[in-house]
Each structure stands twice: as C-alpha cells, then as structure tokens.
GROMACS .gro file of C-alpha atoms in nm:
model
  221
    1MET     CA    1   0.504  -1.628  -2.899
    2THR     CA    2   0.450  -1.294  -2.725
    3ASN     CA    3   0.486  -1.251  -2.353
    4PRO     CA    4   0.169  -1.096  -2.203
    5GLN     CA    5   0.363  -0.954  -1.909
    6GLN     CA    6   0.621  -0.796  -2.140
    7ASP     CA    7   0.345  -0.651  -2.361
    8ALA     CA    8   0.175  -0.505  -2.055
    9GLY     CA    9   0.502  -0.359  -1.934
   10ASP     CA   10   0.578  -0.208  -2.274
   11GLY     CA   11   0.230  -0.060  -2.287
   12ARG     CA   12   0.268   0.099  -1.945
   13ALA     CA   13   0.608   0.240  -2.043
   14ALA     CA   14   0.465   0.388  -2.363
   15ARG     CA   15   0.175   0.543  -2.173
   16TRP     CA   16   0.413   0.689  -1.917
   17ARG     CA   17   0.631   0.839  -2.190
   18GLY     CA   18   0.326   0.989  -2.355
   19GLN     CA   19   0.198   1.127  -2.026
   20ARG     CA   20   0.541   1.266  -1.939
   21GLU     CA   21   0.569   1.444  -2.273
   22LYS     CA   22   0.220   1.585  -2.232
   23ARG     CA   23   0.300   1.718  -1.886
   24ARG     CA   24   0.633   1.860  -2.005
   25SER     CA   25   0.449   2.044  -2.282
   26GLU     CA   26   0.193   2.179  -2.034
   27PHE     CA   27   0.465   2.304  -1.801
   28VAL     CA   28   0.646   2.471  -2.090
   29GLU     CA   29   0.328   2.648  -2.204
   30ARG     CA   30   0.267   2.781  -1.852
   31ALA     CA   31   0.631   2.887  -1.828
   32LEU     CA   32   0.585   3.092  -2.146
   33VAL     CA   33   0.301   3.279  -1.978
   34ALA     CA   34   0.514   3.339  -1.669
   35ILE     CA   35   0.802   3.477  -1.877
   36ALA     CA   36   0.573   3.696  -2.087
   37GLU     CA   37   0.415   3.848  -1.774
   38GLU     CA   38   0.702   3.848  -1.524
   39GLY     CA   39   1.006   3.896  -1.749
   40PRO     CA   40   1.293   3.686  -1.884
   41ASP     CA   41   1.455   3.640  -1.540
   42VAL     CA   42   1.153   3.462  -1.392
   43SER     CA   43   1.244   3.183  -1.149
   44VAL     CA   44   1.146   2.818  -1.172
   45ALA     CA   45   0.948   2.869  -0.852
   46THR     CA   46   0.739   3.135  -1.024
   47MET     CA   47   0.695   2.912  -1.328
   48ALA     CA   48   0.561   2.646  -1.089
   49VAL     CA   49   0.312   2.897  -0.947
   50TYR     CA   50   0.185   2.969  -1.299
   51ALA     CA   51   0.160   2.593  -1.360
   52GLU     CA   52  -0.030   2.560  -1.030
   53VAL     CA   53   0.196   2.284  -0.902
   54ALA     CA   54   0.464   2.250  -0.637
   55ARG     CA   55   0.813   2.319  -0.767
   56THR     CA   56   0.917   1.964  -0.683
   57ARG     CA   57   0.646   1.829  -0.916
   58ILE     CA   58   0.816   1.993  -1.212
   59TYR     CA   59   1.129   1.787  -1.155
   60ARG     CA   60   0.932   1.469  -1.205
   61HIS     CA   61   0.920   1.566  -1.571
   62PHE     CA   62   1.246   1.758  -1.618
   63GLU     CA   63   1.595   1.652  -1.519
   64ASP     CA   64   1.674   1.986  -1.361
   65SER     CA   65   1.617   2.360  -1.403
   66THR     CA   66   1.849   2.368  -1.706
   67ASP     CA   67   1.643   2.098  -1.878
   68LEU     CA   68   1.326   2.300  -1.814
   69ARG     CA   69   1.476   2.629  -1.928
   70ASN     CA   70   1.620   2.474  -2.243
   71ALA     CA   71   1.280   2.319  -2.324
   72VAL     CA   72   1.118   2.661  -2.284
   73ALA     CA   73   1.381   2.832  -2.499
   74ARG     CA   74   1.340   2.572  -2.774
   75ARG     CA   75   0.963   2.623  -2.765
   76VAL     CA   76   1.016   2.996  -2.820
   77ALA     CA   77   1.254   2.916  -3.106
   78ALA     CA   78   0.990   2.692  -3.265
   79MET     CA   79   0.734   2.973  -3.237
   80MET     CA   80   0.968   3.209  -3.418
   81LEU     CA   81   1.046   2.965  -3.696
   82LEU     CA   82   0.677   2.896  -3.752
   83GLU     CA   83   0.612   3.269  -3.786
   84TYR     CA   84   0.906   3.339  -4.015
   85ALA     CA   85   0.881   3.046  -4.255
   86PRO     CA   86   0.615   3.203  -4.482
   87VAL     CA   87   0.814   3.524  -4.540
   88ILE     CA   88   1.144   3.362  -4.639
   89THR     CA   89   1.057   3.358  -5.007
   90THR     CA   90   1.164   3.509  -5.337
   91ASP     CA   91   0.806   3.588  -5.438
   92GLY     CA   92   0.776   3.957  -5.521
   93ALA     CA   93   1.015   4.249  -5.560
   94PRO     CA   94   1.333   4.265  -5.348
   95ARG     CA   95   1.228   4.571  -5.149
   96ALA     CA   96   0.890   4.418  -5.070
   97ILE     CA   97   1.049   4.086  -4.970
   98LEU     CA   98   1.297   4.254  -4.736
   99THR     CA   99   1.035   4.488  -4.591
  100ARG     CA  100   0.802   4.198  -4.521
  101ALA     CA  101   1.078   4.000  -4.350
  102ALA     CA  102   1.194   4.294  -4.137
  103ARG     CA  103   0.840   4.383  -4.032
  104THR     CA  104   0.765   4.021  -3.940
  105HIS     CA  105   1.067   4.012  -3.710
  106LEU     CA  106   0.995   4.349  -3.550
  107ASP     CA  107   0.629   4.265  -3.497
  108TRP     CA  108   0.724   3.934  -3.334
  109VAL     CA  109   0.980   4.080  -3.098
  110THR     CA  110   0.741   4.362  -3.008
  111GLU     CA  111   0.459   4.124  -2.925
  112HIS     CA  112   0.685   3.873  -2.751
  113ALA     CA  113   0.961   4.095  -2.615
  114ASN     CA  114   1.016   3.902  -2.292
  115LEU     CA  115   1.015   3.567  -2.471
  116TYR     CA  116   1.269   3.701  -2.720
  117ARG     CA  117   1.492   3.828  -2.440
  118TYR     CA  118   1.463   3.490  -2.272
  119LEU     CA  119   1.558   3.305  -2.591
  120MET     CA  120   1.857   3.530  -2.652
  121SER     CA  121   1.986   3.449  -2.303
  122PHE     CA  122   2.011   3.077  -2.387
  123SER     CA  123   2.295   3.040  -2.631
  124PRO     CA  124   2.223   2.680  -2.749
  125ALA     CA  125   1.860   2.752  -2.836
  126ALA     CA  126   1.940   3.100  -2.970
  127GLU     CA  127   2.211   2.953  -3.191
  128GLU     CA  128   1.974   2.682  -3.316
  129VAL     CA  129   1.707   2.928  -3.427
  130ARG     CA  130   1.969   3.162  -3.575
  131ARG     CA  131   2.121   2.873  -3.769
  132ALA     CA  132   1.781   2.756  -3.893
  133ILE     CA  133   1.680   3.101  -4.017
  134THR     CA  134   2.023   3.165  -4.170
  135THR     CA  135   2.010   2.831  -4.351
  136ALA     CA  136   1.665   2.911  -4.492
  137VAL     CA  137   1.780   3.254  -4.614
  138ALA     CA  138   2.101   3.110  -4.759
  139ASP     CA  139   1.899   2.844  -4.943
  140MET     CA  140   1.684   3.123  -5.088
  141LEU     CA  141   1.988   3.322  -5.203
  142ARG     CA  142   2.204   3.035  -5.328
  143PRO     CA  143   2.034   2.973  -5.667
  144TYR     CA  144   2.097   3.337  -5.760
  145LEU     CA  145   2.458   3.336  -5.647
  146ASP     CA  146   2.508   2.995  -5.804
  147ALA     CA  147   2.391   3.141  -6.137
  148LEU     CA  148   2.665   3.401  -6.097
  149GLY     CA  149   2.927   3.140  -6.011
  150THR     CA  150   2.960   3.225  -5.641
  151PRO     CA  151   2.728   2.993  -5.441
  152ALA     CA  152   2.968   3.004  -5.146
  153ALA     CA  153   2.867   3.367  -5.084
  154ALA     CA  154   2.512   3.265  -4.988
  155THR     CA  155   2.583   3.173  -4.626
  156PRO     CA  156   2.803   3.477  -4.544
  157LEU     CA  157   2.543   3.708  -4.699
  158ALA     CA  158   2.263   3.537  -4.505
  159ASN     CA  159   2.465   3.569  -4.184
  160ALA     CA  160   2.520   3.939  -4.250
  161LEU     CA  161   2.149   3.999  -4.313
  162ILE     CA  162   2.027   3.800  -4.012
  163GLY     CA  163   2.295   3.938  -3.781
  164MET     CA  164   2.210   4.296  -3.871
  165VAL     CA  165   1.835   4.256  -3.823
  166GLU     CA  166   1.878   4.060  -3.500
  167SER     CA  167   2.122   4.302  -3.337
  168VAL     CA  168   1.921   4.611  -3.438
  169ALA     CA  169   1.594   4.458  -3.315
  170LEU     CA  170   1.742   4.347  -2.982
  171ASP     CA  171   1.881   4.694  -2.918
  172TRP     CA  172   1.552   4.851  -3.029
  173ILE     CA  173   1.334   4.665  -2.778
  174GLU     CA  174   1.573   4.765  -2.500
  175ARG     CA  175   1.538   5.134  -2.590
  176PRO     CA  176   1.164   5.212  -2.580
  177GLY     CA  177   1.057   5.548  -2.714
  178GLY     CA  178   1.301   5.554  -3.003
  179THR     CA  179   1.234   5.487  -3.370
  180ASP     CA  180   0.881   5.367  -3.442
  181VAL     CA  181   0.831   5.026  -3.595
  182GLY     CA  182   0.735   5.156  -3.940
  183ALA     CA  183   1.042   5.376  -3.975
  184LEU     CA  184   1.274   5.104  -3.843
  185THR     CA  185   1.123   4.853  -4.084
  186GLU     CA  186   1.204   5.083  -4.376
  187GLN     CA  187   1.558   5.139  -4.248
  188LEU     CA  188   1.626   4.768  -4.204
  189ALA     CA  189   1.486   4.691  -4.550
  190ALA     CA  190   1.703   4.963  -4.703
  191TRP     CA  191   2.017   4.840  -4.526
  192ALA     CA  192   1.942   4.483  -4.622
  193TRP     CA  193   1.888   4.582  -4.983
  194ALA     CA  194   2.222   4.767  -4.978
  195LEU     CA  195   2.395   4.443  -4.878
  196VAL     CA  196   2.219   4.241  -5.147
  197ASP     CA  197   2.263   4.509  -5.412
  198THR     CA  198   2.634   4.548  -5.339
  199THR     CA  199   2.678   4.172  -5.360
  200MET     CA  200   2.496   4.149  -5.694
  201ARG     CA  201   2.668   4.454  -5.844
  202GLY     CA  202   3.001   4.305  -5.749
  203ARG     CA  203   2.911   4.023  -5.986
  204GLY     CA  204   2.791   4.252  -6.262
  205VAL     CA  205   2.414   4.230  -6.198
  206VAL     CA  206   2.193   4.532  -6.133
  207LEU     CA  207   1.842   4.456  -6.006
  208ASP     CA  208   1.553   4.696  -5.969
  209PRO     CA  209   1.437   4.666  -5.605
  210ASP     CA  210   1.079   4.741  -5.704
  211LEU     CA  211   1.042   4.487  -5.985
  212PRO     CA  212   0.973   4.116  -5.927
  213LEU     CA  213   1.285   3.906  -5.895
  214PRO     CA  214   1.376   3.729  -6.217
  215ALA     CA  215   1.443   3.358  -6.215
  216PRO     CA  216   1.808   3.278  -6.133
  217GLY     CA  217   1.867   3.160  -6.490
  218ASP     CA  218   1.743   3.496  -6.624
  219LEU     CA  219   2.008   3.704  -6.448
  220ARG     CA  220   2.213   3.910  -6.688
  221THR     CA  221   2.572   4.003  -6.613
   0.00000   0.00000   0.00000
C-alpha cells in the first residue's frame, strides 16, 4: 500500500530537481552570452548581471563558482560536438573531407572565439571534448588501418590530426590580421592529408586525395 505523504514528498523532490536543472540551464545560457560579449575572464558577478539575478541566487543552483564554470565549459563542449559530428565522415574524397573538417573548426572558433578560449582554459572540459572528437576520428580511421593490419595506429593518427588543427586554430585566433580563413583552411587540409598519406604509404597504399575514398576492404597494397 502506498504512502500518500511519501508520494507527495517524492513528487515535490522531483519537481524541485526539475526546477533546479531548468534554472541551472538558464544560468548557463546567460553565462554564455556574458562570456561571448565580455571575454573568457568574465567574473561570476558579471554572469549574474547577465542573468539578472543577485550573485547569491546563483549558488542556490550551483555548489560553487567551480561548479558553475565547469557547467558552462561543458555546455560549450556540447555545442562544439554538435557542430562537428556531421563532418566526421568518410563520405567524399580525402581532400574534401579534410577541408570540410578544417573549415568547420575554423568557422566555429571564429564565430565563438571567446567561448573557445573559455573552454580551453578549463582542462577537464577541454580534455573531454578533445577525447570525444579524437575518438570519433579514430573510429572513422580504424576500419582502413584495420584492413592494413595496423588498427592500433588509428588513435595516434587521430591525436596528431586533432592536436595540429587545435593548436594552429588557437594560435590563429590570438593573432588577428594574419592568414585569412580560406588560406588557413587549405593549409590545414594539406598538412592533414600529408599525415594521412604518409601513414597509408607506409603501409603500401597510395590514395588519390581527389577521388572518393574506397571501402576499407577495397584497399590495395
């Protein structure tokens, strides 16, 4: 037999959790606006101004400033992953695939430069998004390297590709007035292709960067 008082208490607890999560999400969204407009070093007090609440109200929904900042960083990471997911694919020719991926990253960091700087300053969240993207790229590469008998090379190659693009892009947004986005996209795609091509040639496979990728089982050594 159910206990009406317990059911009522459980219902109130569930509603409070739902309301708390909703408010946390609202605060995070306003914090994103504050960071985008004020810069990656924006204070919690300024975030509260953008959320139109007293700073103390924020701590009713977050344990402390670290909890808030981590929640914001993870929201930025989720935004990046949502944007990048469609371009991590083997559909098309290698050069086109790499160009599309590089341009997606550069466009995102250009449009959201302060959010990207903020994310990169939070090592747990930055590492999470880096690991997620690297895993997706490694999963894309692995069937090809598996067909050549070296599946273990997928993760190191993915790390090399992601690390290169990430470090170049971060330096690029800190040096305005340098290489334009189109030229840098072509350079990154060319460097990325050089890594992939060297890896494949080392296993006896030569691919044309401008022809559609063959299926892994159709590779010829």
